[in-house]
C-alpha positions as semicolon CSV with decimal commas, in nm:
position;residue;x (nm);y (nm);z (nm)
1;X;0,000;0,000;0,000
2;X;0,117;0,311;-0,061
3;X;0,216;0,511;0,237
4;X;0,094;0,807;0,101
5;X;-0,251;0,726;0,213
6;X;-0,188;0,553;0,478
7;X;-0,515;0,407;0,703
8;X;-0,785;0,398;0,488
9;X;-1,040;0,258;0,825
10;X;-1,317;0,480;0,839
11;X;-1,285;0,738;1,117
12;X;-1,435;1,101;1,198
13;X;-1,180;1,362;1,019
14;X;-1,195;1,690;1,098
15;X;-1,199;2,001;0,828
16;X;-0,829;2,158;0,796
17;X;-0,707;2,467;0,690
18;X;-0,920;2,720;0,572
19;X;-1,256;2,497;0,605
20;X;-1,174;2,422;0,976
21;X;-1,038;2,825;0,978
22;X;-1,409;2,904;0,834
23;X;-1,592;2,633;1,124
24;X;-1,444;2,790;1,366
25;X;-1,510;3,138;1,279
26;X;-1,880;3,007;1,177
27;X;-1,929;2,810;1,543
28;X;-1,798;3,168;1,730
29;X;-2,010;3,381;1,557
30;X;-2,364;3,162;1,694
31;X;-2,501;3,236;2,046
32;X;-2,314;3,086;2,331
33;X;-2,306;2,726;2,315
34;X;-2,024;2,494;2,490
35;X;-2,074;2,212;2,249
36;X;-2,008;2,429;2,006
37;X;-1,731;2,582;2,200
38;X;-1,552;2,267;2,253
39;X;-1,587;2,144;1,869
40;X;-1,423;2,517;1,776
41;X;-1,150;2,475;2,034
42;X;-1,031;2,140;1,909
43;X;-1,066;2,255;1,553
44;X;-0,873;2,524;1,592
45;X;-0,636;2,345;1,842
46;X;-0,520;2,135;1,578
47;X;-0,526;2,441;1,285
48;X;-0,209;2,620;1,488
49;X;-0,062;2,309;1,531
50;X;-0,015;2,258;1,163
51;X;0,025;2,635;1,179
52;X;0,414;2,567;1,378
53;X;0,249;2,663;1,687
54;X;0,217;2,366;1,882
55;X;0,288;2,562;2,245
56;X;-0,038;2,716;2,172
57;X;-0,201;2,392;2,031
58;X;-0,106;2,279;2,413
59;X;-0,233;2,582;2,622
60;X;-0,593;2,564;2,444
61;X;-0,625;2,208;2,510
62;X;-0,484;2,258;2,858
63;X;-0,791;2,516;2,879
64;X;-1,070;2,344;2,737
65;X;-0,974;2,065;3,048
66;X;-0,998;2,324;3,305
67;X;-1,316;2,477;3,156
68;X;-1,491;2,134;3,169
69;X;-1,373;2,056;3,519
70;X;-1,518;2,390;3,702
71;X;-1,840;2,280;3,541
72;X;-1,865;1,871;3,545
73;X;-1,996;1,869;3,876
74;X;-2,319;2,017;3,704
75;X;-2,348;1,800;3,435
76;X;-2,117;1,495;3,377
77;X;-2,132;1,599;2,962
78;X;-1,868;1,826;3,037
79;X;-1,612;1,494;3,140
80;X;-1,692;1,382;2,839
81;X;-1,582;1,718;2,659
82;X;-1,280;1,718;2,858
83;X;-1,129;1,351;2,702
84;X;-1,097;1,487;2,368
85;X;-0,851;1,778;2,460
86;X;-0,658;1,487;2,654
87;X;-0,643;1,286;2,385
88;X;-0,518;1,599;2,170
89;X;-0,261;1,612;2,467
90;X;-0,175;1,272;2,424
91;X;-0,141;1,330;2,007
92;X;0,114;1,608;2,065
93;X;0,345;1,414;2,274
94;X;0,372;1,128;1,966
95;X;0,521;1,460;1,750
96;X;0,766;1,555;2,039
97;X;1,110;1,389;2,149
98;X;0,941;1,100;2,357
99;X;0,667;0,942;2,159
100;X;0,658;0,632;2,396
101;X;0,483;0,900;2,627
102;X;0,237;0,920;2,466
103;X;0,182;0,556;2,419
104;X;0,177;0,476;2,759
105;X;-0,149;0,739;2,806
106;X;-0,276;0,630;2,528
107;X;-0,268;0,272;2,680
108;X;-0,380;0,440;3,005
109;X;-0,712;0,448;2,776
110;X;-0,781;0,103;2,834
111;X;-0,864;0,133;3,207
112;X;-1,141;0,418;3,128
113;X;-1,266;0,186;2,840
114;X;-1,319;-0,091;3,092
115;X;-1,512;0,180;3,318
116;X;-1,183;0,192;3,571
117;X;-1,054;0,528;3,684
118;X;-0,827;0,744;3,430
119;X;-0,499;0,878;3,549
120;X;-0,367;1,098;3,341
121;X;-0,101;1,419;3,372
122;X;-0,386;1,675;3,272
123;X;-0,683;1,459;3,346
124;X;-0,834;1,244;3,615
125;X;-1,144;1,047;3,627
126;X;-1,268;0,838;3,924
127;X;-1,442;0,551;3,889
128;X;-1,759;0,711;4,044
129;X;-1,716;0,963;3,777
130;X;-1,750;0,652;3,489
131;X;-2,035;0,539;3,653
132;X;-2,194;0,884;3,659
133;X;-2,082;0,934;3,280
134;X;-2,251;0,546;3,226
135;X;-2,584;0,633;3,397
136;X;-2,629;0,973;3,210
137;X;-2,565;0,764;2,867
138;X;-2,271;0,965;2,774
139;X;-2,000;0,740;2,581
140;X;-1,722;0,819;2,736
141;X;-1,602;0,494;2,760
142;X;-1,669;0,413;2,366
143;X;-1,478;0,717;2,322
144;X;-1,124;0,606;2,558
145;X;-1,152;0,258;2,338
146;X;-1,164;0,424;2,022
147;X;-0,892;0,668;2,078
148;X;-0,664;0,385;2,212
149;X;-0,745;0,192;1,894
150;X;-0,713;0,448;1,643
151;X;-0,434;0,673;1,773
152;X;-0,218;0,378;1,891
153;X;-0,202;0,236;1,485
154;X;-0,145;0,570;1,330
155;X;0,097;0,704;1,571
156;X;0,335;0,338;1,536
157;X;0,301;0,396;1,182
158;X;0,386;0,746;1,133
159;X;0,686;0,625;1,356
160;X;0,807;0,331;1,124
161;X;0,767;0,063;1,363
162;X;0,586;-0,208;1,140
163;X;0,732;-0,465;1,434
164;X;0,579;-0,274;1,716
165;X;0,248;-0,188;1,481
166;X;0,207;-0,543;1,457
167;X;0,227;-0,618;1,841
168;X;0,030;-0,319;1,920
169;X;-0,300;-0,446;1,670
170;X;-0,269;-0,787;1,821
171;X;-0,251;-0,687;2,188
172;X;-0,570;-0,439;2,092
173;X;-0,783;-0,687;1,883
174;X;-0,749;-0,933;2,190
175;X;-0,840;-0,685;2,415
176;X;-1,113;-0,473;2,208
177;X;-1,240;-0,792;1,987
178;X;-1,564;-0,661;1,924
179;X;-1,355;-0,436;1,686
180;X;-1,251;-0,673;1,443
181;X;-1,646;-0,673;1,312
182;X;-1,800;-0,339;1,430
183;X;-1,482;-0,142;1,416
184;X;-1,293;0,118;1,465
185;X;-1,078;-0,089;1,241
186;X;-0,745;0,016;1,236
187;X;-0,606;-0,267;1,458
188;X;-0,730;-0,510;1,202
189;X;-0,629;-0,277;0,908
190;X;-0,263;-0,252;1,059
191;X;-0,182;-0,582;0,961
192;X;-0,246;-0,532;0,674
193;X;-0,042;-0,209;0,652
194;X;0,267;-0,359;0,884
195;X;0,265;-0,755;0,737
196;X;0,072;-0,784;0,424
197;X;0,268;-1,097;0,301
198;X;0,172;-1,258;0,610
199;X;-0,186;-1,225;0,597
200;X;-0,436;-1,437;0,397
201;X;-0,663;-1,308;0,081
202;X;-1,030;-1,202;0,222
203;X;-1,283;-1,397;0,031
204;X;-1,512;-1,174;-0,173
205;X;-1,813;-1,334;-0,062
206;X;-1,758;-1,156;0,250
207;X;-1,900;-0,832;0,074
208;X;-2,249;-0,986;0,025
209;X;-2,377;-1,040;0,372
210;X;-2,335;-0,972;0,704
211;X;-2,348;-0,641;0,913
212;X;-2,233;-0,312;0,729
213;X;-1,901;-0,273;0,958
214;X;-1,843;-0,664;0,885
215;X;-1,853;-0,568;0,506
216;X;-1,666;-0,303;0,543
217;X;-1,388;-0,448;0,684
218;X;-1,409;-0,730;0,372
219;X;-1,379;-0,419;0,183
220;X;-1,086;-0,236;0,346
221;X;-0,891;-0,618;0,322
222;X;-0,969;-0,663;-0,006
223;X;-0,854;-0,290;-0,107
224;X;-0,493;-0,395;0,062
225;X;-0,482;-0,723;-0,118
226;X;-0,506;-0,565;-0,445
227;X;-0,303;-0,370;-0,308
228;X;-0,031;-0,626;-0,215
229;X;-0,059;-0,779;-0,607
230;X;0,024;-0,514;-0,715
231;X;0,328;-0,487;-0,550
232;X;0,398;-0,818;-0,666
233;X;0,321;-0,722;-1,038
234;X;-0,009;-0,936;-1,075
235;X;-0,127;-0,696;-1,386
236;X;-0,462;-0,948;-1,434
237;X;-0,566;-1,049;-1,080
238;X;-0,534;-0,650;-0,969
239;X;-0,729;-0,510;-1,250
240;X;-0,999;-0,797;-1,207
241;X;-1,027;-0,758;-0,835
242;X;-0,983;-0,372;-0,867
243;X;-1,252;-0,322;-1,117
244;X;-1,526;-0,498;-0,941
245;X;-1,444;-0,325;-0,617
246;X;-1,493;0,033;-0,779
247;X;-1,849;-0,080;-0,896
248;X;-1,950;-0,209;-0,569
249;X;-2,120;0,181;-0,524
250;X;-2,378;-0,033;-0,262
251;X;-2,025;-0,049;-0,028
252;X;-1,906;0,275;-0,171
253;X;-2,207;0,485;-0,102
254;X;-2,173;0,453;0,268
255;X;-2,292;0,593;0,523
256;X;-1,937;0,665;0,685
257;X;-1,806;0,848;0,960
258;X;-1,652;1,065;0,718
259;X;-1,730;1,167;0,330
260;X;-1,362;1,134;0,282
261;X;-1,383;0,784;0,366
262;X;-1,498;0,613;-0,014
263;X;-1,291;0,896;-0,198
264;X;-0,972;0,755;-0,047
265;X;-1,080;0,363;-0,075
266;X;-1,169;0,456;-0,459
267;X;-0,814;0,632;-0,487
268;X;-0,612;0,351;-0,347
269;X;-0,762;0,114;-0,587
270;X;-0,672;0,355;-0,832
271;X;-0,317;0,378;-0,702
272;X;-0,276;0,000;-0,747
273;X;-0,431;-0,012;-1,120
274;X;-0,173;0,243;-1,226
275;X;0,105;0,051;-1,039
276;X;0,046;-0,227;-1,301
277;X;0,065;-0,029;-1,596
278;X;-0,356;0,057;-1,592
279;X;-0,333;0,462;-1,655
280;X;-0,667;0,377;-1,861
281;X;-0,841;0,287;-1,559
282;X;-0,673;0,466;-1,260
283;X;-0,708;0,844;-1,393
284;X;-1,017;0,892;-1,441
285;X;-1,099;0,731;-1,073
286;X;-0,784;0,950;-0,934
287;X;-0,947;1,267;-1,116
288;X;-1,284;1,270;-0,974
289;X;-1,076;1,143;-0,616
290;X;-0,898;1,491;-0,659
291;X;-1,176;1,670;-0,749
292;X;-1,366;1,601;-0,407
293;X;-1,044;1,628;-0,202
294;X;-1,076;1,971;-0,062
295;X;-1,027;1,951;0,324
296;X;-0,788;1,605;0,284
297;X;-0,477;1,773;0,196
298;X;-0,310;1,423;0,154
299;X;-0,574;1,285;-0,081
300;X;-0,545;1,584;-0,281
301;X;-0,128;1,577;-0,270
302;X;-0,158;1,208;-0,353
303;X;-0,387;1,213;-0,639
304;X;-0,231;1,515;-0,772
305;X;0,102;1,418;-0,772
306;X;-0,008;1,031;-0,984
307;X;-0,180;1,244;-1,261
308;X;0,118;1,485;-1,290
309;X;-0,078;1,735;-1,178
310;X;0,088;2,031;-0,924
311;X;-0,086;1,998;-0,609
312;X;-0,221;2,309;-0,481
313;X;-0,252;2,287;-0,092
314;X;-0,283;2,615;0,040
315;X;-0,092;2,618;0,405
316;X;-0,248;2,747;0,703
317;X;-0,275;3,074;0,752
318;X;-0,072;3,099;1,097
319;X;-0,216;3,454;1,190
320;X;-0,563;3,399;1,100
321;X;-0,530;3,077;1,339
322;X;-0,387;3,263;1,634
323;X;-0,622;3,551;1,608
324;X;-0,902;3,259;1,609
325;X;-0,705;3,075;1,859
326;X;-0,772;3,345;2,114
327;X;-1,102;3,442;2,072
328;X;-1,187;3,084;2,146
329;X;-0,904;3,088;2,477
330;X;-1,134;3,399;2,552
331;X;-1,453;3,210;2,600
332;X;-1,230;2,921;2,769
333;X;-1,125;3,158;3,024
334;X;-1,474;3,213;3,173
């Protein structure tokens, strides 16, 4: 596969640059809400991030926790607000000097998944404080297993570490294993990713029943065995395989967590038909990819770069992100 795209597992993928930039400017404008707050403050957490200003990327998330926590004891929602800037925490350690940090919180997930207590530099939660979060319905724990899942695979990955990767999706599918079917499915997808030789080709008839995340998975297996022909140069079985998967638009039309989520499956498919010589068959797929990219900045880089295309990303624009960042550290401070 290449590594350009990386996971392909569905996930939730937030707007960047100047769609997130417009979000936020769109969520501060509406009366006072702190759901609304919260989804601006992550946005534009991660907006000065990629903007080089990951100190500030820090102290926002550092106030969105404090802001929940003079409020939780009013409604437990606001524990549940308070995860995601941990977990953002958590994210910017893996880009620092001592990504192992941030492995071990991210395995400190795992206790708030199994409704234990949390213990974590910028964020404890009790045990009475799960059970609070259970009884008001709030899925706080669905969220802790998710992150571990999902951040654990990509950050290995981004790191090299196909051995580790490999560990780390067993050790998670035996201890999550309802998310080999229903997902998130990165664990599963990162053997694919880490050890492709080793694993063995998905039957097709796993696309014609079962539940929709079961399929799905069939789907994202079968995308990384064509994948893994083509590597080997297996012209015929990759444009067979490939073919039929494009026109499988029951699988392709979704719903997914994420729009994004078909364009990239229907560009990787693409990838590996023009790997084996297929230019026919892969452009006009990689066109209408690119086309719909805005807001994935490495679909769009990607797709451009296999049609010969220049790829026009626009960067961030650093001081319209600071000048958002602190209208939204503002409202945080209240």
């Amino acid at each position: 596969m290449a590594p350009w795209l990386g996971f392909l597992a569905d996930e939730a993928r937030p707007p960047t640059g100047i769609v997130a930039l417009s979000w936020v400017e769109s969520l501060l404008s509406r009366p006072p809400d702190d759901e609304g707050l919260y989804v601006a403050a992550n946005l534009i957490a991660l907006a000065v991030f990629r903007a080089g200003e990951a100190d500030l990327a820090r102290h926002i998330s550092h106030e969105e926790i404090g802001y929940a926590l003079r409020r939780e004891a009013r409604d437990p929602v606001y524990l549940l607000y308070a995860l995601q800037p941990q977990i953002n925490l958590l994210r910017l350690d893996g880009y620092g000097p001592d990504p192992d940090r941030a492995l071990r919180g991210l395995d400190a997930l795992a206790r708030l998944a199994a409704g234990l207590d949390l213990e974590l530099p910028a964020l404890s939660i009790s045990a009475a404080q799960v059970r609070r979060l259970d009884e008001a319905g709030l899925p706080v724990r669905k969220a802790a297993r998710d992150a571990h899942i999902i951040d654990t695979c990509k950050l290995l990955w981004r790191l090299g570490r196909p051995d580790r990767l490999v560990e780390a999706a067993d050790g998670l599918l035996a201890r999550y294993p309802e998310a080999a079917g229903g997902g998130p499915h990165h664990a599963a997808e990162a053997l694919w990713l880490a050890a492709p030789e080793s694993q063995a080709p998905p039957p097709t008839a796993a696309l014609d029943s079962g539940p929709r995340p079961a399929v799905h998975l069939a789907f994202l297996r079968l995308i990384h065995h064509t994948a893994r022909l083509a590597d080997l140069g297996e012209t015929e079985p990759v444009v067979g395989l490939a073919t039929r998967l494009l026109t499988r638009q029951d699988i392709l039309g979704g719903p997914y967590a994420s729009a994004l989520t078909p364009l990239r499956w229907r560009a990787a498919l693409a990838d590996s038909l023009l790997r084996v010589g297929r230019a026919d068959l892969a452009e006009p797929v990689l066109r209408a990819a690119h086309h719909n990219a805005f807001g994935d900045p490495q679909l769009a880089r990607g797709t451009a770069e296999r049609l010969g295309m220049a790829a026009h990303v626009p960067p961030v624009d650093r001081d319209a992100a600071v000048a958002l960042a602190h209208r939204v550290l503002d409202r945080l401070s209240r």
